[in-house]
Amino acid sequence: MKYDYLIVGAGLFGAVFAREAREKGRNCLVVERRNHIAGNVYCEEIHGIQVHRYGAHIFHTSDKKIWDYVCRLAEFNNYVNSPIARYKGEVYNLPFNMNTFSRMWGISTPREARDIIAAQIADLRIAEPKNLEEQALSLVGRDVYEKLIRGYTEKQWGRDCRDLPAFIIRRLPLRFTYDNNYFNDRYQGIPIGGYTRLVEKLLEGTEVRLNVDYLEHREELDALADRIIYTGMIDQFYDYSLGVLQYRSVRFETEELEMENFQGNAVVNYTEREVPYTRIIEHKHFEFGKQPTTIISREYSSEWHRGDEPYYPVNDERNNALYEQYRAKAEADEKVIFGGRLGGYKYYDMDKVIAAALELCGALL
């Protein structure tokens, strides 16, 4: 059988393209190397709890068109992302807001908080930040940096903040209100029943083959379709011929506990360097669960090596220049089109992934 499009990857980008192509009368085949659909937003139900297998995903957007699009596929709950941070037994609200500053300094007004931060920044006398540490200190002062940024960032990147470039932190938003909502977007929530159901709706009516590694069966699969939508790693597609793009990876330790409530919040960051994991996710709180047991996942940031699961592109100058070489190579290839986080070597929020897929659909279909 001949297909109009072979879609490599059953994550959000590929699934949105498959739905739009199907509605335009195109015939698509989706192949996925994992044993499930939905990519990194995959949720597995365990004892009635939707477990986010590849890290927490909270949908948020200010784009009403995208919000209306996903709401046609799933009903969303009213979950609001309000993470907290633990530092040596102290608990702080995130993002940095008046609750954070009140807990840190025993103050209650925005003026007091602004004055403390401004005085700390002035004392540091950093004119031109030379690294991430100096950049962060020049934005938030020493107390917020030492307790809530330094250790967490060093775990995320696997190196000292003084060895990281300043551009990684372009800004650090400070809110002088008692508002714990992490996002400023107009729309926010999580699909009731998890993201896997949403992706199932996107893929309804499209042939999907799981446990199929495209790169191992490239010649056979290429012969099945006129065009290819590829959502895997762009450098791997070209057999790393120009060099290897860098990523950060994440390792998860997931555990079921015989208790109703472990930490009282879905997301708790651990910001001290001595705690090896970056955060603990308690999955039931994403859907306000009342199950007698709970499931938690500890997240460990790690260096990526070929064969590991890639999570976060390292968009520094060297890697961006290498990606541009791969992109130029891809633009000369008339059969394949790259998309998504790995195909575009860019971290995307979920709404931006969907918007990019819809934009591609508009151009092609």
CSV table of N, CA, C and O in Angstrom, one decimal, residues 62-125:
chain,number,residue,atom,x,y,z
A,62,SER,N,-1.6,31.0,25.8
A,62,SER,CA,-2.4,32.3,25.6
A,62,SER,C,-3.1,32.3,24.3
A,62,SER,O,-3.7,33.3,23.9
A,63,ASP,N,-2.9,31.3,23.5
A,63,ASP,CA,-3.4,31.3,22.1
A,63,ASP,C,-4.8,30.6,22.1
A,63,ASP,O,-4.9,29.4,22.3
A,64,LYS,N,-5.8,31.4,21.9
A,64,LYS,CA,-7.2,30.8,22.0
A,64,LYS,C,-7.4,29.8,20.9
A,64,LYS,O,-8.2,28.8,21.2
A,65,LYS,N,-6.8,30.0,19.8
A,65,LYS,CA,-7.0,29.0,18.7
A,65,LYS,C,-6.5,27.6,19.1
A,65,LYS,O,-7.1,26.6,18.9
A,66,ILE,N,-5.3,27.6,19.8
A,66,ILE,CA,-4.7,26.3,20.2
A,66,ILE,C,-5.6,25.7,21.3
A,66,ILE,O,-5.8,24.5,21.4
A,67,TRP,N,-6.0,26.6,22.3
A,67,TRP,CA,-6.8,26.1,23.4
A,67,TRP,C,-8.1,25.5,22.9
A,67,TRP,O,-8.5,24.4,23.3
A,68,ASP,N,-8.8,26.2,22.0
A,68,ASP,CA,-10.0,25.6,21.4
A,68,ASP,C,-9.7,24.3,20.7
A,68,ASP,O,-10.6,23.4,20.7
A,69,TYR,N,-8.6,24.2,20.0
A,69,TYR,CA,-8.2,23.0,19.3
A,69,TYR,C,-8.1,21.8,20.2
A,69,TYR,O,-8.7,20.7,20.0
A,70,VAL,N,-7.4,21.9,21.3
A,70,VAL,CA,-7.2,20.8,22.3
A,70,VAL,C,-8.5,20.5,23.0
A,70,VAL,O,-8.7,19.3,23.4
A,71,CYS,N,-9.3,21.5,23.3
A,71,CYS,CA,-10.6,21.3,24.0
A,71,CYS,C,-11.6,20.6,23.2
A,71,CYS,O,-12.5,20.0,23.7
A,72,ARG,N,-11.4,20.5,21.9
A,72,ARG,CA,-12.3,19.7,21.0
A,72,ARG,C,-11.9,18.2,21.1
A,72,ARG,O,-12.7,17.3,20.8
A,73,LEU,N,-10.7,18.0,21.6
A,73,LEU,CA,-10.2,16.6,21.7
A,73,LEU,C,-10.3,16.0,23.1
A,73,LEU,O,-10.4,14.8,23.3
A,74,ALA,N,-10.3,16.9,24.1
A,74,ALA,CA,-10.3,16.4,25.5
A,74,ALA,C,-10.9,17.5,26.4
A,74,ALA,O,-10.9,18.7,26.1
A,75,GLU,N,-11.5,17.0,27.6
A,75,GLU,CA,-11.9,17.9,28.6
A,75,GLU,C,-10.8,18.2,29.5
A,75,GLU,O,-10.1,17.2,30.0
A,76,PHE,N,-10.5,19.5,29.8
A,76,PHE,CA,-9.4,19.8,30.7
A,76,PHE,C,-9.9,20.2,32.1
A,76,PHE,O,-10.9,20.8,32.2
A,77,ASN,N,-9.1,19.8,33.1
A,77,ASN,CA,-9.4,20.2,34.4
A,77,ASN,C,-8.9,21.6,34.7
A,77,ASN,O,-8.3,22.2,33.8
A,78,ASN,N,-9.0,22.0,36.0
A,78,ASN,CA,-8.6,23.4,36.3
A,78,ASN,C,-7.3,23.4,37.1
A,78,ASN,O,-7.1,24.3,37.9
A,79,TYR,N,-6.4,22.5,36.8
A,79,TYR,CA,-5.1,22.4,37.6
A,79,TYR,C,-4.3,23.7,37.3
A,79,TYR,O,-4.2,24.1,36.1
A,80,VAL,N,-3.8,24.3,38.3
A,80,VAL,CA,-2.9,25.4,38.2
A,80,VAL,C,-1.5,25.0,38.7
A,80,VAL,O,-1.4,24.5,39.8
A,81,ASN,N,-0.5,25.2,37.9
A,81,ASN,CA,0.9,24.9,38.3
A,81,ASN,C,1.4,25.8,39.4
A,81,ASN,O,1.7,27.0,39.1
A,82,SER,N,1.6,25.3,40.6
A,82,SER,CA,2.1,26.1,41.7
A,82,SER,C,3.1,25.3,42.4
A,82,SER,O,2.9,24.9,43.6
A,83,PRO,N,4.3,25.2,41.8
A,83,PRO,CA,5.4,24.3,42.4
A,83,PRO,C,5.9,25.0,43.7
A,83,PRO,O,5.8,26.2,43.9
A,84,ILE,N,6.5,24.2,44.5
A,84,ILE,CA,7.3,24.7,45.7
A,84,ILE,C,8.7,24.2,45.6
A,84,ILE,O,9.0,23.3,44.9
A,85,ALA,N,9.6,24.9,46.3
A,85,ALA,CA,11.0,24.6,46.4
A,85,ALA,C,11.4,24.3,47.8
A,85,ALA,O,10.9,24.9,48.8
A,86,ARG,N,12.2,23.2,48.0
A,86,ARG,CA,12.7,22.9,49.3
A,86,ARG,C,14.2,23.1,49.3
A,86,ARG,O,14.9,22.7,48.4
A,87,TYR,N,14.7,23.8,50.3
A,87,TYR,CA,16.1,24.1,50.5
A,87,TYR,C,16.5,23.9,52.0
A,87,TYR,O,16.1,24.7,52.8
A,88,LYS,N,17.2,22.8,52.2
A,88,LYS,CA,17.6,22.5,53.6
A,88,LYS,C,16.5,22.6,54.6
A,88,LYS,O,16.7,23.2,55.7
A,89,GLY,N,15.4,22.0,54.3
A,89,GLY,CA,14.2,22.0,55.2
A,89,GLY,C,13.3,23.2,55.1
A,89,GLY,O,12.2,23.2,55.7
A,90,GLU,N,13.8,24.3,54.4
A,90,GLU,CA,12.9,25.4,54.2
A,90,GLU,C,12.1,25.2,53.0
A,90,GLU,O,12.5,24.6,52.0
A,91,VAL,N,10.9,25.8,53.0
A,91,VAL,CA,9.9,25.6,51.9
A,91,VAL,C,9.6,27.0,51.3
A,91,VAL,O,9.2,27.9,52.1
A,92,TYR,N,9.7,27.1,50.0
A,92,TYR,CA,9.4,28.4,49.3
A,92,TYR,C,8.5,28.2,48.2
A,92,TYR,O,8.5,27.2,47.5
A,93,ASN,N,7.7,29.2,47.9
A,93,ASN,CA,6.8,29.2,46.7
A,93,ASN,C,7.6,29.6,45.5
A,93,ASN,O,8.4,30.4,45.5
A,94,LEU,N,7.2,29.0,44.4
A,94,LEU,CA,7.7,29.3,43.1
A,94,LEU,C,6.5,29.7,42.2
A,94,LEU,O,5.4,29.1,42.4
A,95,PRO,N,6.6,30.6,41.3
A,95,PRO,CA,7.8,31.4,41.0
A,95,PRO,C,8.1,32.4,42.1
A,95,PRO,O,7.3,32.5,43.0
A,96,PHE,N,9.2,33.1,42.0
A,96,PHE,CA,9.6,34.0,43.0
A,96,PHE,C,8.6,35.1,43.2
A,96,PHE,O,8.4,36.0,42.3
A,97,ASN,N,7.9,35.1,44.3
A,97,ASN,CA,6.8,36.1,44.5
A,97,ASN,C,6.8,36.5,46.0
A,97,ASN,O,7.7,36.2,46.7
A,98,MET,N,5.8,37.3,46.4
A,98,MET,CA,5.8,37.8,47.7
A,98,MET,C,5.7,36.7,48.8
A,98,MET,O,6.2,36.9,49.9
A,99,ASN,N,5.1,35.6,48.5
A,99,ASN,CA,5.1,34.5,49.4
A,99,ASN,C,6.6,34.0,49.6
A,99,ASN,O,7.0,33.7,50.8
A,100,THR,N,7.3,34.0,48.5
A,100,THR,CA,8.7,33.6,48.6
A,100,THR,C,9.5,34.6,49.5
A,100,THR,O,10.3,34.2,50.4
A,101,PHE,N,9.4,35.9,49.2
A,101,PHE,CA,10.2,36.9,49.9
A,101,PHE,C,9.8,37.0,51.3
A,101,PHE,O,10.6,37.2,52.2
A,102,SER,N,8.5,36.8,51.6
A,102,SER,CA,8.0,36.9,53.0
A,102,SER,C,8.6,35.8,53.8
A,102,SER,O,9.1,36.0,54.9
A,103,ARG,N,8.7,34.6,53.2
A,103,ARG,CA,9.3,33.4,53.9
A,103,ARG,C,10.8,33.6,54.1
A,103,ARG,O,11.3,33.3,55.1
A,104,MET,N,11.4,34.2,53.1
A,104,MET,CA,12.9,34.3,53.1
A,104,MET,C,13.4,35.4,54.1
A,104,MET,O,14.4,35.3,54.8
A,105,TRP,N,12.6,36.5,54.1
A,105,TRP,CA,13.1,37.7,54.9
A,105,TRP,C,12.2,38.2,56.0
A,105,TRP,O,12.5,39.2,56.7
A,106,GLY,N,11.1,37.5,56.1
A,106,GLY,CA,10.1,38.0,57.2
A,106,GLY,C,9.5,39.3,56.9
A,106,GLY,O,9.2,40.1,57.9
A,107,ILE,N,9.3,39.7,55.7
A,107,ILE,CA,8.7,41.0,55.3
A,107,ILE,C,7.3,40.7,54.7
A,107,ILE,O,6.9,39.6,54.5
A,108,SER,N,6.6,41.8,54.4
A,108,SER,CA,5.2,41.6,54.0
A,108,SER,C,4.8,42.5,52.8
A,108,SER,O,3.8,42.3,52.2
A,109,THR,N,5.6,43.5,52.5
A,109,THR,CA,5.2,44.5,51.4
A,109,THR,C,6.1,44.4,50.2
A,109,THR,O,7.3,44.1,50.4
A,110,PRO,N,5.6,44.7,49.1
A,110,PRO,CA,6.4,44.8,47.8
A,110,PRO,C,7.6,45.7,48.0
A,110,PRO,O,8.7,45.4,47.5
A,111,ARG,N,7.4,46.9,48.6
A,111,ARG,CA,8.5,47.8,48.7
A,111,ARG,C,9.7,47.2,49.5
A,111,ARG,O,10.8,47.4,49.1
A,112,GLU,N,9.4,46.5,50.6
A,112,GLU,CA,10.4,45.9,51.4
A,112,GLU,C,11.2,44.9,50.5
A,112,GLU,O,12.5,44.9,50.6
A,113,ALA,N,10.5,44.1,49.8
A,113,ALA,CA,11.2,43.1,48.9
A,113,ALA,C,12.0,43.7,47.9
A,113,ALA,O,13.2,43.3,47.6
A,114,ARG,N,11.5,44.8,47.2
A,114,ARG,CA,12.2,45.4,46.2
A,114,ARG,C,13.5,46.1,46.7
A,114,ARG,O,14.6,46.0,46.1
A,115,ASP,N,13.4,46.7,47.9
A,115,ASP,CA,14.5,47.3,48.5
A,115,ASP,C,15.6,46.3,48.9
A,115,ASP,O,16.8,46.6,48.7
A,116,ILE,N,15.3,45.2,49.4
A,116,ILE,CA,16.3,44.2,49.8
A,116,ILE,C,17.0,43.7,48.5
A,116,ILE,O,18.2,43.6,48.5
A,117,ILE,N,16.2,43.4,47.5
A,117,ILE,CA,16.8,42.8,46.3
A,117,ILE,C,17.7,43.9,45.6
A,117,ILE,O,18.8,43.6,45.2
A,118,ALA,N,17.2,45.1,45.5
A,118,ALA,CA,18.0,46.2,44.9
A,118,ALA,C,19.3,46.4,45.7
A,118,ALA,O,20.4,46.6,45.1
A,119,ALA,N,19.3,46.4,47.0
A,119,ALA,CA,20.5,46.6,47.8
A,119,ALA,C,21.5,45.5,47.6
A,119,ALA,O,22.7,45.7,47.5
A,120,GLN,N,21.0,44.2,47.5
A,120,GLN,CA,21.9,43.1,47.3
A,120,GLN,C,22.6,43.2,45.9
A,120,GLN,O,23.8,42.9,45.8
A,121,ILE,N,21.8,43.6,44.9
A,121,ILE,CA,22.3,43.7,43.6
A,121,ILE,C,23.4,44.8,43.5
A,121,ILE,O,24.5,44.7,42.9
A,122,ALA,N,23.1,46.0,44.2
A,122,ALA,CA,24.0,47.1,44.2
A,122,ALA,C,25.3,46.7,44.9
A,122,ALA,O,26.4,47.1,44.4
A,123,ASP,N,25.3,46.0,46.0
A,123,ASP,CA,26.5,45.6,46.7
A,123,ASP,C,27.4,44.7,45.9
A,123,ASP,O,28.6,44.7,46.0
A,124,LEU,N,26.8,43.9,44.9
A,124,LEU,CA,27.6,43.0,44.1
A,124,LEU,C,28.4,43.7,43.1
A,124,LEU,O,29.5,43.2,42.6
A,125,ARG,N,27.9,44.8,42.6
A,125,ARG,CA,28.6,45.7,41.6
A,125,ARG,C,29.1,44.9,40.3
A,125,ARG,O,30.2,44.9,39.9
